Amino acid sequence: MSADTAPKKSLVLNAFVMMCSGHQSPGLWRHPDDESWRFNDVSHWVELAKLLEDAKFHGIFIADVLGGYDVYRGSLDPAKISGTQWPVNEPLSVVAAMAAATKSIGFGVTASTTYEQPYHFARRLSTIDHLSKGRLGWNIVTSYLDSAARNLGFSEQPKHDYRYAQAEEYVKVIYKLLESSWRDDAVKLDRAAGIYTQPELVRPINHQGKFFTVPGPHICQPSPQRTPLLLQAGTSRAGKQFAAQHAEAVFVSAHAPQVCAKNIAELRDLARTRFGRDPSSIKVLALVTPILGRTEDEARAKLADYRRYVSLEGASALFGGWTGIDLDKYGDEEELREVESNAVRSTVEGFARFSPVTAKWTKHTLAEHISIGGNGPTFVGTPSQVADGLETWVSEADVDGFNFAYALFPQSFKDIIVLLIPELRKRGLFWDDYAVPGGTYRENFYQKPGQTGPLDEHVASSYRWKSNVPAEQHVISE
């Protein structure tokens, strides 16, 4: 079957948000039509969930950090002043409220393996999976800010490969607690016999590892998915290895499809050859910020309007947190592709490669480049033009969907719903309704009724203690 006649992918579409103002577009909270500053109000999130579910979005992907962006100018002040992911609230707390107001949309929540004990975190996962009727996803991260480390018992962030080694053990402890500690049918609710839980069907996990000692048993009964849908972002060697084994969805951010196409291909190949997984079962989602108009001129006028409110100080703070590079150390007119630092040169050349019209890259050029949409492309145009851009990413990078960031909250999402989604449906790229209305996140993600747990090929499935299986026939995997 040729590429021209191959069936089109049914795209996975998420809204990409954070419990703060502005998120990927620092300063836009000042725009008169933006409401991202309402992030402390539960109604703000409930309204978003209902809006997106009506449009049949797969999920709401909630980012998080555990510290502030204090690399730029060696201070947290630029982030404080510009409201750049500061202040920021804890994301899991609001999911129950959003779930209570909806039936089918999923919720992918970011949480780090570096700073919280897995026993406690497993309880939080099970609780929200119960309350949402199985609509929880976990975006597994290892954290990247030294400011978080300093507040959580470390002098600096643990080294990259150390964090991934810890994450590997952490996730296995989570699997043991969620999948192996209770048999599927352990809860009896036998009122006549007075038995709530059959005691021999709940067991300790007795985990003893390099990083964690967790005897168990898990404190919660099995939830609808047991293990939430597993999401991950990371294209380093260790990140790809981790994703190839554990991730059901992988989040990528780059300004052009060519930047991440090789990493995606390597990830899929690793999943197949090393872990025996179907490469197509891993859904890769790219960060995109669409700015839509009924005409191209209208879309470009919106972009020009938004640029009046961006905070270049906030963008510089974000860049410092992402890269560890303090742009304040460079002059206003200094060409960053010619500075002494290899890290600065290579980072800026990566941006410049796909923006040939930009003649000179100063710190202000760079800040402006990421000030709307962050480290992802901004697609500006008509629904047809933006849909063309998305299809280019699908064909050139082999992505399976998109995490849509906003310029204005919630107006950017309303524009996507009114203008872009009809165009995607017309092209056969987006479903008309949830595959399993009222189903779990995983059932709708895979479009498979009954697929509440990880696929059989996934490592987590080997930990599942199934109904009617004696304990001695299900040894807890190491």
Tab-separated table of C-alpha atoms in Angstrom:
chain	number	residue	atom	x	y	z
A	1	MET	CA	0.000	0.000	0.000
A	2	SER	CA	1.496	3.338	-1.025
A	3	ALA	CA	1.762	6.334	1.290
A	4	ASP	CA	-0.914	8.042	-0.815
A	5	THR	CA	-3.456	5.239	-0.380
A	6	ALA	CA	-2.622	4.229	3.207
A	7	PRO	CA	-5.461	4.914	5.649
A	8	LYS	CA	-5.064	8.186	7.510
A	9	LYS	CA	-4.318	8.143	11.198
A	10	SER	CA	-7.126	9.034	13.551
A	11	LEU	CA	-5.360	11.769	15.484
A	12	VAL	CA	-5.099	11.882	19.265
A	13	LEU	CA	-5.821	15.463	20.358
A	14	ASN	CA	-5.129	16.844	23.825
A	15	ALA	CA	-5.265	20.297	25.342
A	16	PHE	CA	-1.886	21.176	26.895
A	17	VAL	CA	-2.264	23.240	30.056
A	18	MET	CA	-0.723	23.887	33.444
A	19	MET	CA	-2.132	25.128	36.745
A	20	CYS	CA	-0.692	28.595	36.274
A	21	SER	CA	-1.165	31.648	34.058
A	22	GLY	CA	0.182	31.801	30.525
A	23	HIS	CA	1.907	28.411	30.524
A	24	GLN	CA	3.812	28.313	27.197
A	25	SER	CA	3.045	31.948	26.307
A	26	PRO	CA	4.408	34.135	29.123
A	27	GLY	CA	2.757	37.505	29.564
A	28	LEU	CA	-0.416	36.674	27.637
A	29	TRP	CA	-2.365	36.691	30.902
A	30	ARG	CA	-2.413	40.481	30.423
A	31	HIS	CA	-4.497	40.177	27.251
A	32	PRO	CA	-8.086	41.332	27.882
A	33	ASP	CA	-9.483	38.090	26.433
A	34	ASP	CA	-7.280	35.744	28.446
A	35	GLU	CA	-8.576	33.942	31.534
A	36	SER	CA	-5.580	31.793	32.416
A	37	TRP	CA	-5.125	33.877	35.572
A	38	ARG	CA	-8.295	32.165	36.924
A	39	PHE	CA	-6.344	28.947	37.507
A	40	ASN	CA	-7.080	29.018	41.257
A	41	ASP	CA	-10.830	28.599	40.605
A	42	VAL	CA	-12.168	25.065	40.274
A	43	SER	CA	-14.878	26.374	37.919
A	44	HIS	CA	-12.128	27.457	35.515
A	45	TRP	CA	-11.049	23.823	35.098
A	46	VAL	CA	-14.530	22.337	35.097
A	47	GLU	CA	-15.570	24.724	32.307
A	48	LEU	CA	-12.503	23.710	30.282
A	49	ALA	CA	-13.176	19.995	30.720
A	50	LYS	CA	-16.799	20.353	29.611
A	51	LEU	CA	-15.818	22.512	26.625
A	52	LEU	CA	-13.207	20.015	25.433
A	53	GLU	CA	-15.372	16.954	26.025
A	54	ASP	CA	-18.151	18.455	23.940
A	55	ALA	CA	-15.575	18.736	21.135
A	56	LYS	CA	-14.444	15.107	21.756
A	57	PHE	CA	-10.846	15.881	22.749
A	58	HIS	CA	-9.089	12.742	23.968
A	59	GLY	CA	-7.621	14.372	27.002
A	60	ILE	CA	-6.323	17.295	29.004
A	61	PHE	CA	-2.564	17.035	29.453
A	62	ILE	CA	-1.508	18.942	32.580
A	63	ALA	CA	2.158	19.898	32.845
A	64	ASP	CA	3.877	20.618	36.152
A	65	VAL	CA	7.141	21.717	37.752
A	66	LEU	CA	8.238	21.530	41.372
A	67	GLY	CA	10.331	24.693	41.401
A	68	GLY	CA	10.687	28.128	39.861
A	69	TYR	CA	12.637	29.339	36.816
A	70	ASP	CA	15.590	31.072	38.457
A	71	VAL	CA	18.478	30.585	35.996
A	72	TYR	CA	17.861	33.809	34.032
A	73	ARG	CA	19.565	36.721	35.801
A	74	GLY	CA	20.315	34.250	38.605
A	75	SER	CA	16.960	35.164	40.118
A	76	LEU	CA	13.346	34.064	40.395
A	77	ASP	CA	12.219	37.678	40.026
A	78	PRO	CA	11.693	37.666	36.219
A	79	ALA	CA	9.341	34.666	36.606
A	80	LYS	CA	7.584	36.269	39.570
A	81	ILE	CA	7.034	39.569	37.774
A	82	SER	CA	5.929	38.067	34.452
A	83	GLY	CA	3.850	35.262	35.986
A	84	THR	CA	5.910	32.677	34.090
A	85	GLN	CA	4.733	29.328	35.469
A	86	TRP	CA	4.780	31.080	38.841
A	87	PRO	CA	2.797	30.690	40.988
A	88	VAL	CA	1.833	27.148	40.018
A	89	ASN	CA	-0.557	24.744	41.735
A	90	GLU	CA	-0.454	20.970	42.128
A	91	PRO	CA	-2.315	19.366	39.174
A	92	LEU	CA	-3.758	16.078	40.453
A	93	SER	CA	-6.048	17.832	42.934
A	94	VAL	CA	-8.406	19.294	40.346
A	95	VAL	CA	-8.916	16.141	38.278
A	96	ALA	CA	-11.703	14.772	40.484
A	97	ALA	CA	-13.728	17.958	39.976
A	98	MET	CA	-13.252	17.883	36.198
A	99	ALA	CA	-14.095	14.187	36.099
A	100	ALA	CA	-17.297	14.697	38.085
A	101	ALA	CA	-18.532	17.142	35.428
A	102	THR	CA	-17.661	14.912	32.436
A	103	LYS	CA	-17.987	11.301	31.277
A	104	SER	CA	-15.376	10.421	28.664
A	105	ILE	CA	-12.436	12.846	28.441
A	106	GLY	CA	-9.130	11.697	29.967
A	107	PHE	CA	-6.721	13.571	32.236
A	108	GLY	CA	-2.956	13.185	31.861
A	109	VAL	CA	-1.212	14.532	34.962
A	110	THR	CA	2.508	15.186	35.286
A	111	ALA	CA	4.264	13.794	38.370
A	112	SER	CA	7.940	13.215	39.079
A	113	THR	CA	9.604	9.962	40.152
A	114	THR	CA	12.486	11.828	41.768
A	115	TYR	CA	10.966	13.378	44.875
A	116	GLU	CA	7.947	11.388	46.076
A	117	GLN	CA	7.831	7.917	47.581
A	118	PRO	CA	6.083	5.427	45.259
A	119	TYR	CA	3.894	3.946	48.012
A	120	HIS	CA	2.288	7.320	48.695
A	121	PHE	CA	2.044	8.222	45.023
A	122	ALA	CA	0.410	4.880	44.126
A	123	ARG	CA	-2.347	5.702	46.604
A	124	ARG	CA	-2.930	9.069	44.924
A	125	LEU	CA	-3.086	7.435	41.498
A	126	SER	CA	-5.572	4.769	42.592
A	127	THR	CA	-7.751	7.324	44.350
A	128	ILE	CA	-8.110	9.571	41.302
A	129	ASP	CA	-8.522	6.617	38.951
A	130	HIS	CA	-11.435	5.492	41.129
A	131	LEU	CA	-12.995	8.948	41.351
A	132	SER	CA	-12.656	9.544	37.589
A	133	LYS	CA	-13.972	6.060	36.707
A	134	GLY	CA	-10.690	5.157	35.075
A	135	ARG	CA	-9.885	8.335	33.188
A	136	LEU	CA	-6.454	9.095	34.639
A	137	GLY	CA	-3.119	9.193	32.842
A	138	TRP	CA	0.303	9.661	34.423
A	139	ASN	CA	2.926	11.715	32.587
A	140	ILE	CA	6.119	10.245	34.035
A	141	VAL	CA	8.924	12.775	34.450
A	142	THR	CA	12.197	12.852	36.393
A	143	SER	CA	12.226	16.671	36.880
A	144	TYR	CA	14.774	19.153	35.525
A	145	LEU	CA	14.948	22.203	37.819
A	146	ASP	CA	17.656	22.623	40.457
A	147	SER	CA	15.266	24.964	42.269
A	148	ALA	CA	13.026	21.942	42.912
A	149	ALA	CA	15.936	19.818	44.102
A	150	ARG	CA	17.059	22.451	46.605
A	151	ASN	CA	13.626	22.456	48.215
A	152	LEU	CA	13.326	18.673	48.354
A	153	GLY	CA	16.434	17.615	50.207
A	154	PHE	CA	19.124	17.898	47.535
A	155	SER	CA	21.792	20.520	46.863
A	156	GLU	CA	21.215	20.115	43.133
A	157	GLN	CA	19.293	17.939	40.725
A	158	PRO	CA	20.534	14.317	40.677
A	159	LYS	CA	22.381	13.451	37.463
A	160	HIS	CA	20.302	12.602	34.404
A	161	ASP	CA	21.065	8.869	34.116
A	162	TYR	CA	20.759	8.447	37.887
A	163	ARG	CA	17.251	9.930	37.735
A	164	TYR	CA	16.251	7.505	34.971
A	165	ALA	CA	17.673	4.523	36.862
A	166	GLN	CA	15.601	5.623	39.851
A	167	ALA	CA	12.558	6.113	37.612
A	168	GLU	CA	12.934	2.565	36.264
A	169	GLU	CA	12.756	1.107	39.763
A	170	TYR	CA	10.028	3.559	40.784
A	171	VAL	CA	7.729	2.493	37.963
A	172	LYS	CA	8.244	-1.175	38.772
A	173	VAL	CA	7.270	-0.511	42.401
A	174	ILE	CA	4.142	1.212	41.089
A	175	TYR	CA	3.334	-1.809	38.905
A	176	LYS	CA	3.762	-4.146	41.863
A	177	LEU	CA	1.488	-2.058	44.067
A	178	LEU	CA	-1.209	-1.360	41.475
A	179	GLU	CA	-1.195	-4.673	39.610
A	180	SER	CA	0.280	-7.417	41.864
A	181	SER	CA	-0.729	-6.615	45.420
A	182	TRP	CA	-4.473	-7.249	45.034
A	183	ARG	CA	-6.110	-9.932	42.933
A	184	ASP	CA	-8.745	-8.578	40.567
A	185	ASP	CA	-11.521	-10.223	42.596
A	186	ALA	CA	-10.152	-9.551	46.105
A	187	VAL	CA	-13.025	-7.272	47.133
A	188	LYS	CA	-16.078	-9.432	47.887
A	189	LEU	CA	-18.542	-7.086	49.623
A	190	ASP	CA	-20.205	-10.234	50.921
A	191	ARG	CA	-22.779	-8.814	53.317
A	192	ALA	CA	-24.139	-12.177	54.404
A	193	ALA	CA	-20.722	-13.519	55.399
A	194	GLY	CA	-19.441	-10.135	56.594
A	195	ILE	CA	-16.397	-10.260	54.303
A	196	TYR	CA	-15.370	-7.013	52.642
A	197	THR	CA	-12.016	-8.209	51.265
A	198	GLN	CA	-10.844	-11.826	51.032
A	199	PRO	CA	-7.625	-11.535	53.072
A	200	GLU	CA	-5.502	-14.061	51.170
A	201	LEU	CA	-6.204	-12.167	47.949
A	202	VAL	CA	-4.234	-9.159	49.161
A	203	ARG	CA	-0.509	-9.628	49.641
A	204	PRO	CA	2.668	-7.648	50.310
A	205	ILE	CA	5.026	-6.913	47.442
A	206	ASN	CA	8.204	-7.065	49.560
A	207	HIS	CA	10.157	-4.815	47.227
A	208	GLN	CA	13.789	-4.221	48.170
A	209	GLY	CA	15.813	-2.285	45.632
A	210	LYS	CA	18.633	0.207	45.270
A	211	PHE	CA	16.367	3.217	45.721
A	212	PHE	CA	13.223	1.976	47.458
A	213	THR	CA	12.117	-0.499	50.103
A	214	VAL	CA	8.361	-1.044	49.965
A	215	PRO	CA	6.871	-4.063	51.754
A	216	GLY	CA	3.251	-3.253	50.817
A	217	PRO	CA	0.505	-4.229	50.406
A	218	HIS	CA	-1.072	-1.443	48.390
A	219	ILE	CA	-3.504	0.535	50.500
A	220	CYS	CA	-6.210	0.905	47.796
A	221	GLN	CA	-8.331	-1.728	46.083
A	222	PRO	CA	-7.905	-2.131	42.305
A	223	SER	CA	-9.172	0.890	40.356
A	224	PRO	CA	-10.837	0.712	36.919
A	225	GLN	CA	-7.535	0.871	35.007
A	226	ARG	CA	-5.312	-0.290	37.887
A	227	THR	CA	-2.346	1.337	36.104
A	228	PRO	CA	-3.243	4.755	34.625
A	229	LEU	CA	-2.477	5.427	30.977
A	230	LEU	CA	1.298	5.956	30.878
A	231	LEU	CA	2.664	9.073	29.199
A	232	GLN	CA	6.274	10.211	28.953
A	233	ALA	CA	8.438	12.929	27.428
A	234	GLY	CA	12.139	12.500	26.825
A	235	THR	CA	14.327	11.969	23.769
A	236	SER	CA	17.694	11.405	25.451
A	237	ARG	CA	19.233	7.941	25.200
A	238	ALA	CA	17.930	7.027	28.651
A	239	GLY	CA	14.586	8.700	27.926
A	240	LYS	CA	14.045	6.718	24.731
A	241	GLN	CA	14.980	3.465	26.472
A	242	PHE	CA	12.489	4.220	29.236
A	243	ALA	CA	9.729	5.230	26.816
A	244	ALA	CA	10.278	2.195	24.586
A	245	GLN	CA	9.496	-0.083	27.523
A	246	HIS	CA	6.908	1.871	29.512
A	247	ALA	CA	5.237	4.709	27.584
A	248	GLU	CA	1.886	4.312	25.888
A	249	ALA	CA	2.062	7.912	24.682
A	250	VAL	CA	5.186	10.004	24.136
A	251	PHE	CA	5.193	13.804	24.111
A	252	VAL	CA	7.698	15.582	21.835
A	253	SER	CA	8.430	19.274	21.424
A	254	ALA	CA	10.492	20.699	18.581
A	255	HIS	CA	10.116	23.532	16.101
A	256	ALA	CA	10.198	21.300	13.015
A	257	PRO	CA	9.301	17.674	12.254
A	258	GLN	CA	12.809	16.942	10.976
A	259	VAL	CA	14.173	17.601	14.461
A	260	CYS	CA	12.305	14.749	16.108
A	261	ALA	CA	11.688	12.315	13.203
A	262	LYS	CA	14.900	10.359	13.866
A	263	ASN	CA	14.193	10.099	17.600
A	264	ILE	CA	10.657	8.855	16.945
A	265	ALA	CA	11.913	6.229	14.489
A	266	GLU	CA	14.571	5.093	16.977
A	267	LEU	CA	11.992	4.916	19.772
A	268	ARG	CA	9.639	2.754	17.729
A	269	ASP	CA	12.480	0.464	16.619
A	270	LEU	CA	13.700	0.071	20.202
A	271	ALA	CA	10.187	-0.764	21.384
A	272	ARG	CA	9.942	-3.511	18.747
A	273	THR	CA	13.420	-5.018	18.926
A	274	ARG	CA	14.197	-4.676	22.622
A	275	PHE	CA	10.800	-4.971	24.291
A	276	GLY	CA	8.650	-6.871	21.791
A	277	ARG	CA	6.064	-4.130	21.453
A	278	ASP	CA	4.094	-3.122	18.385
A	279	PRO	CA	5.686	0.232	17.461
A	280	SER	CA	2.331	1.609	16.340
A	281	SER	CA	0.870	1.046	19.817
A	282	ILE	CA	3.036	3.912	21.110
A	283	LYS	CA	1.280	7.148	20.223
A	284	VAL	CA	3.608	10.118	19.715
A	285	LEU	CA	2.085	13.534	20.374
A	286	ALA	CA	3.732	16.779	19.229
A	287	LEU	CA	3.404	20.186	20.877
A	288	VAL	CA	1.714	22.732	18.594
A	289	THR	CA	0.167	26.162	19.192
A	290	PRO	CA	-2.430	26.939	16.503
A	291	ILE	CA	-3.458	30.551	15.882
A	292	LEU	CA	-6.484	30.372	13.634
A	293	GLY	CA	-8.521	32.778	11.561
A	294	ARG	CA	-11.185	32.445	8.914
A	295	THR	CA	-8.671	34.130	6.627
A	296	GLU	CA	-4.887	34.184	6.769
A	297	ASP	CA	-4.975	37.937	7.378
A	298	GLU	CA	-7.259	37.444	10.381
A	299	ALA	CA	-4.929	34.825	11.846
A	300	ARG	CA	-1.864	37.020	11.337
A	301	ALA	CA	-3.676	39.958	12.935
A	302	LYS	CA	-4.335	37.772	15.984
A	303	LEU	CA	-0.656	36.868	16.184
A	304	ALA	CA	0.348	40.532	15.949
A	305	ASP	CA	-2.142	41.364	18.691
A	306	TYR	CA	-0.818	38.587	20.943
A	307	ARG	CA	2.781	39.725	20.446
A	308	ARG	CA	1.892	43.052	22.049
A	309	TYR	CA	1.419	41.246	25.373
A	310	VAL	CA	4.266	38.727	25.438
A	311	SER	CA	6.904	38.948	28.135
A	312	LEU	CA	10.413	38.523	26.729
A	313	GLU	CA	11.692	38.437	30.303
A	314	GLY	CA	9.322	35.553	30.970
A	315	ALA	CA	10.414	33.769	27.798
A	316	SER	CA	14.057	34.213	28.824
A	317	ALA	CA	13.206	32.715	32.222
A	318	LEU	CA	11.604	29.686	30.545
A	319	PHE	CA	14.611	29.237	28.259
A	320	GLY	CA	16.951	29.360	31.265
A	321	GLY	CA	14.978	26.692	33.070
A	322	TRP	CA	14.816	24.421	30.029
A	323	THR	CA	18.483	24.736	29.059
A	324	GLY	CA	20.414	26.000	32.092
A	325	ILE	CA	21.606	28.943	29.948
A	326	ASP	CA	21.374	32.484	31.362
A	327	LEU	CA	20.722	34.809	28.415
A	328	ASP	CA	21.414	37.823	30.623
A	329	LYS	CA	25.125	37.101	30.256
A	330	TYR	CA	25.029	38.170	26.611
A	331	GLY	CA	24.833	41.624	25.050
A	332	ASP	CA	21.712	43.031	23.439
A	333	GLU	CA	23.179	42.827	19.919
A	334	GLU	CA	25.439	39.812	20.414
A	335	GLU	CA	25.023	37.101	17.759
A	336	LEU	CA	24.457	33.954	19.794
A	337	ARG	CA	25.663	31.678	16.999
A	338	GLU	CA	29.129	33.195	17.406
A	339	VAL	CA	29.582	33.079	21.194
A	340	GLU	CA	32.202	30.923	22.893
A	341	SER	CA	29.780	28.516	24.612
A	342	ASN	CA	29.180	25.353	22.578
A	343	ALA	CA	25.889	24.781	24.416
A	344	VAL	CA	24.565	28.212	23.471
A	345	ARG	CA	25.733	27.984	19.860
A	346	SER	CA	24.272	24.532	19.239
A	347	THR	CA	20.965	25.422	20.935
A	348	VAL	CA	20.501	28.598	18.914
A	349	GLU	CA	21.625	26.958	15.670
A	350	GLY	CA	18.898	24.381	16.235
A	351	PHE	CA	16.307	27.152	16.221
A	352	ALA	CA	17.947	29.072	13.363
A	353	ARG	CA	18.081	26.056	11.091
A	354	PHE	CA	14.325	26.136	10.666
A	355	SER	CA	13.891	29.915	10.672
A	356	PRO	CA	16.061	30.995	7.733
A	357	VAL	CA	14.365	34.403	7.448
A	358	THR	CA	15.845	35.447	10.779
A	359	ALA	CA	19.159	37.086	9.888
A	360	LYS	CA	20.542	37.604	13.379
A	361	TRP	CA	19.930	35.644	16.556
A	362	THR	CA	20.307	37.785	19.656
A	363	LYS	CA	18.933	36.973	23.092
A	364	HIS	CA	15.880	39.090	22.235
A	365	THR	CA	15.344	37.212	18.946
A	366	LEU	CA	15.478	33.919	20.800
A	367	ALA	CA	13.102	35.084	23.542
A	368	GLU	CA	10.613	36.326	20.960
A	369	HIS	CA	10.879	33.046	19.072
A	370	ILE	CA	9.679	31.024	22.077
A	371	SER	CA	7.384	33.666	23.608
A	372	ILE	CA	4.232	32.151	22.066
A	373	GLY	CA	4.010	28.380	22.169
A	374	GLY	CA	7.338	27.727	23.864
A	375	ASN	CA	9.528	25.009	22.372
A	376	GLY	CA	7.074	24.021	19.677
A	377	PRO	CA	5.818	25.377	16.374
A	378	THR	CA	3.159	28.066	16.118
A	379	PHE	CA	0.851	27.386	13.168
A	380	VAL	CA	-0.756	30.613	11.974
A	381	GLY	CA	-3.420	30.596	9.275
A	382	THR	CA	-6.761	29.319	8.116
A	383	PRO	CA	-8.119	25.931	9.238
A	384	SER	CA	-6.945	24.462	5.941
A	385	GLN	CA	-3.430	25.870	6.323
A	386	VAL	CA	-3.093	24.698	9.922
A	387	ALA	CA	-4.455	21.242	9.043
A	388	ASP	CA	-1.865	21.073	6.238
A	389	GLY	CA	0.820	21.808	8.819
A	390	LEU	CA	-0.430	19.062	11.096
A	391	GLU	CA	-0.500	16.575	8.222
A	392	THR	CA	3.101	17.500	7.409
A	393	TRP	CA	4.103	16.557	10.934
A	394	VAL	CA	2.223	13.258	10.656
A	395	SER	CA	3.872	12.366	7.349
A	396	GLU	CA	7.397	13.648	8.051
A	397	ALA	CA	7.816	12.842	11.756
A	398	ASP	CA	5.344	9.934	12.112
A	399	VAL	CA	3.479	11.548	14.996
A	400	ASP	CA	0.038	10.245	15.979
A	401	GLY	CA	-1.505	13.395	17.388
A	402	PHE	CA	-0.950	16.725	19.051
A	403	ASN	CA	-0.878	18.466	22.383
A	404	PHE	CA	-2.415	21.844	21.607
A	405	ALA	CA	-1.008	24.679	23.692
A	406	TYR	CA	-2.854	27.971	23.960
A	407	ALA	CA	-2.014	31.613	23.400
A	408	LEU	CA	-5.231	32.719	25.096
A	409	PHE	CA	-7.161	30.593	27.588
A	410	PRO	CA	-9.773	29.392	26.713
A	411	GLN	CA	-10.179	31.309	23.440
A	412	SER	CA	-7.425	29.383	21.644
A	413	PHE	CA	-9.252	26.125	22.399
A	414	LYS	CA	-12.557	27.619	21.249
A	415	ASP	CA	-10.902	28.583	17.944
A	416	ILE	CA	-9.575	25.032	17.550
A	417	ILE	CA	-13.039	23.624	18.224
A	418	VAL	CA	-14.949	25.968	15.904
A	419	LEU	CA	-12.423	26.296	13.074
A	420	LEU	CA	-9.862	23.471	13.059
A	421	ILE	CA	-11.692	20.358	14.211
A	422	PRO	CA	-14.349	20.535	11.451
A	423	GLU	CA	-11.515	20.703	8.916
A	424	LEU	CA	-9.781	17.700	10.479
A	425	ARG	CA	-13.032	15.733	10.441
A	426	LYS	CA	-13.572	16.654	6.814
A	427	ARG	CA	-10.158	15.141	6.053
A	428	GLY	CA	-10.920	11.968	8.022
A	429	LEU	CA	-8.315	12.810	10.661
A	430	PHE	CA	-10.479	13.068	13.788
A	431	TRP	CA	-13.294	11.014	15.208
A	432	ASP	CA	-16.909	12.187	15.536
A	433	ASP	CA	-17.334	10.751	19.023
A	434	TYR	CA	-15.496	8.816	21.691
A	435	ALA	CA	-14.878	5.207	20.731
A	436	VAL	CA	-16.173	4.158	24.155
A	437	PRO	CA	-18.457	6.881	25.553
A	438	GLY	CA	-18.200	6.790	29.332
A	439	GLY	CA	-15.186	4.485	29.044
A	440	THR	CA	-11.728	4.656	30.559
A	441	TYR	CA	-8.940	6.852	29.236
A	442	ARG	CA	-7.145	3.780	27.887
A	443	GLU	CA	-10.224	2.373	26.092
A	444	ASN	CA	-10.693	5.631	24.220
A	445	PHE	CA	-6.974	6.118	23.650
A	446	TYR	CA	-6.682	2.769	21.868
A	447	GLN	CA	-10.291	2.884	20.608
A	448	LYS	CA	-10.779	-0.618	22.067
A	449	PRO	CA	-13.770	-1.368	24.302
A	450	GLY	CA	-12.665	-3.401	27.312
A	451	GLN	CA	-8.995	-2.331	27.097
A	452	THR	CA	-8.952	-0.891	30.583
A	453	GLY	CA	-5.463	-2.168	31.450
A	454	PRO	CA	-2.191	-1.968	29.530
A	455	LEU	CA	-1.919	-4.038	26.361
A	456	ASP	CA	-0.801	-7.649	26.789
A	457	GLU	CA	2.553	-6.771	25.168
A	458	HIS	CA	3.222	-4.050	27.765
A	459	VAL	CA	5.481	-4.877	30.699
A	460	ALA	CA	2.828	-3.766	33.212
A	461	SER	CA	0.451	-6.507	32.055
A	462	SER	CA	2.830	-9.181	33.363
A	463	TYR	CA	2.294	-7.807	36.878
A	464	ARG	CA	-1.518	-8.198	36.770
A	465	TRP	CA	-2.855	-10.652	39.372
A	466	LYS	CA	-5.973	-11.820	37.601
A	467	SER	CA	-9.178	-13.246	39.027
A	468	ASN	CA	-9.179	-16.900	40.072
A	469	VAL	CA	-5.375	-17.217	39.776
A	470	PRO	CA	-3.793	-18.678	42.945
A	471	ALA	CA	-0.997	-16.564	44.415
A	472	GLU	CA	1.549	-19.320	43.894
A	473	GLN	CA	0.766	-19.250	40.161
A	474	HIS	CA	1.381	-15.517	39.939
A	475	VAL	CA	4.839	-14.690	41.201
A	476	ILE	CA	5.425	-10.926	41.446
A	477	SER	CA	7.827	-9.897	38.686
A	478	GLU	CA	11.086	-8.204	39.588
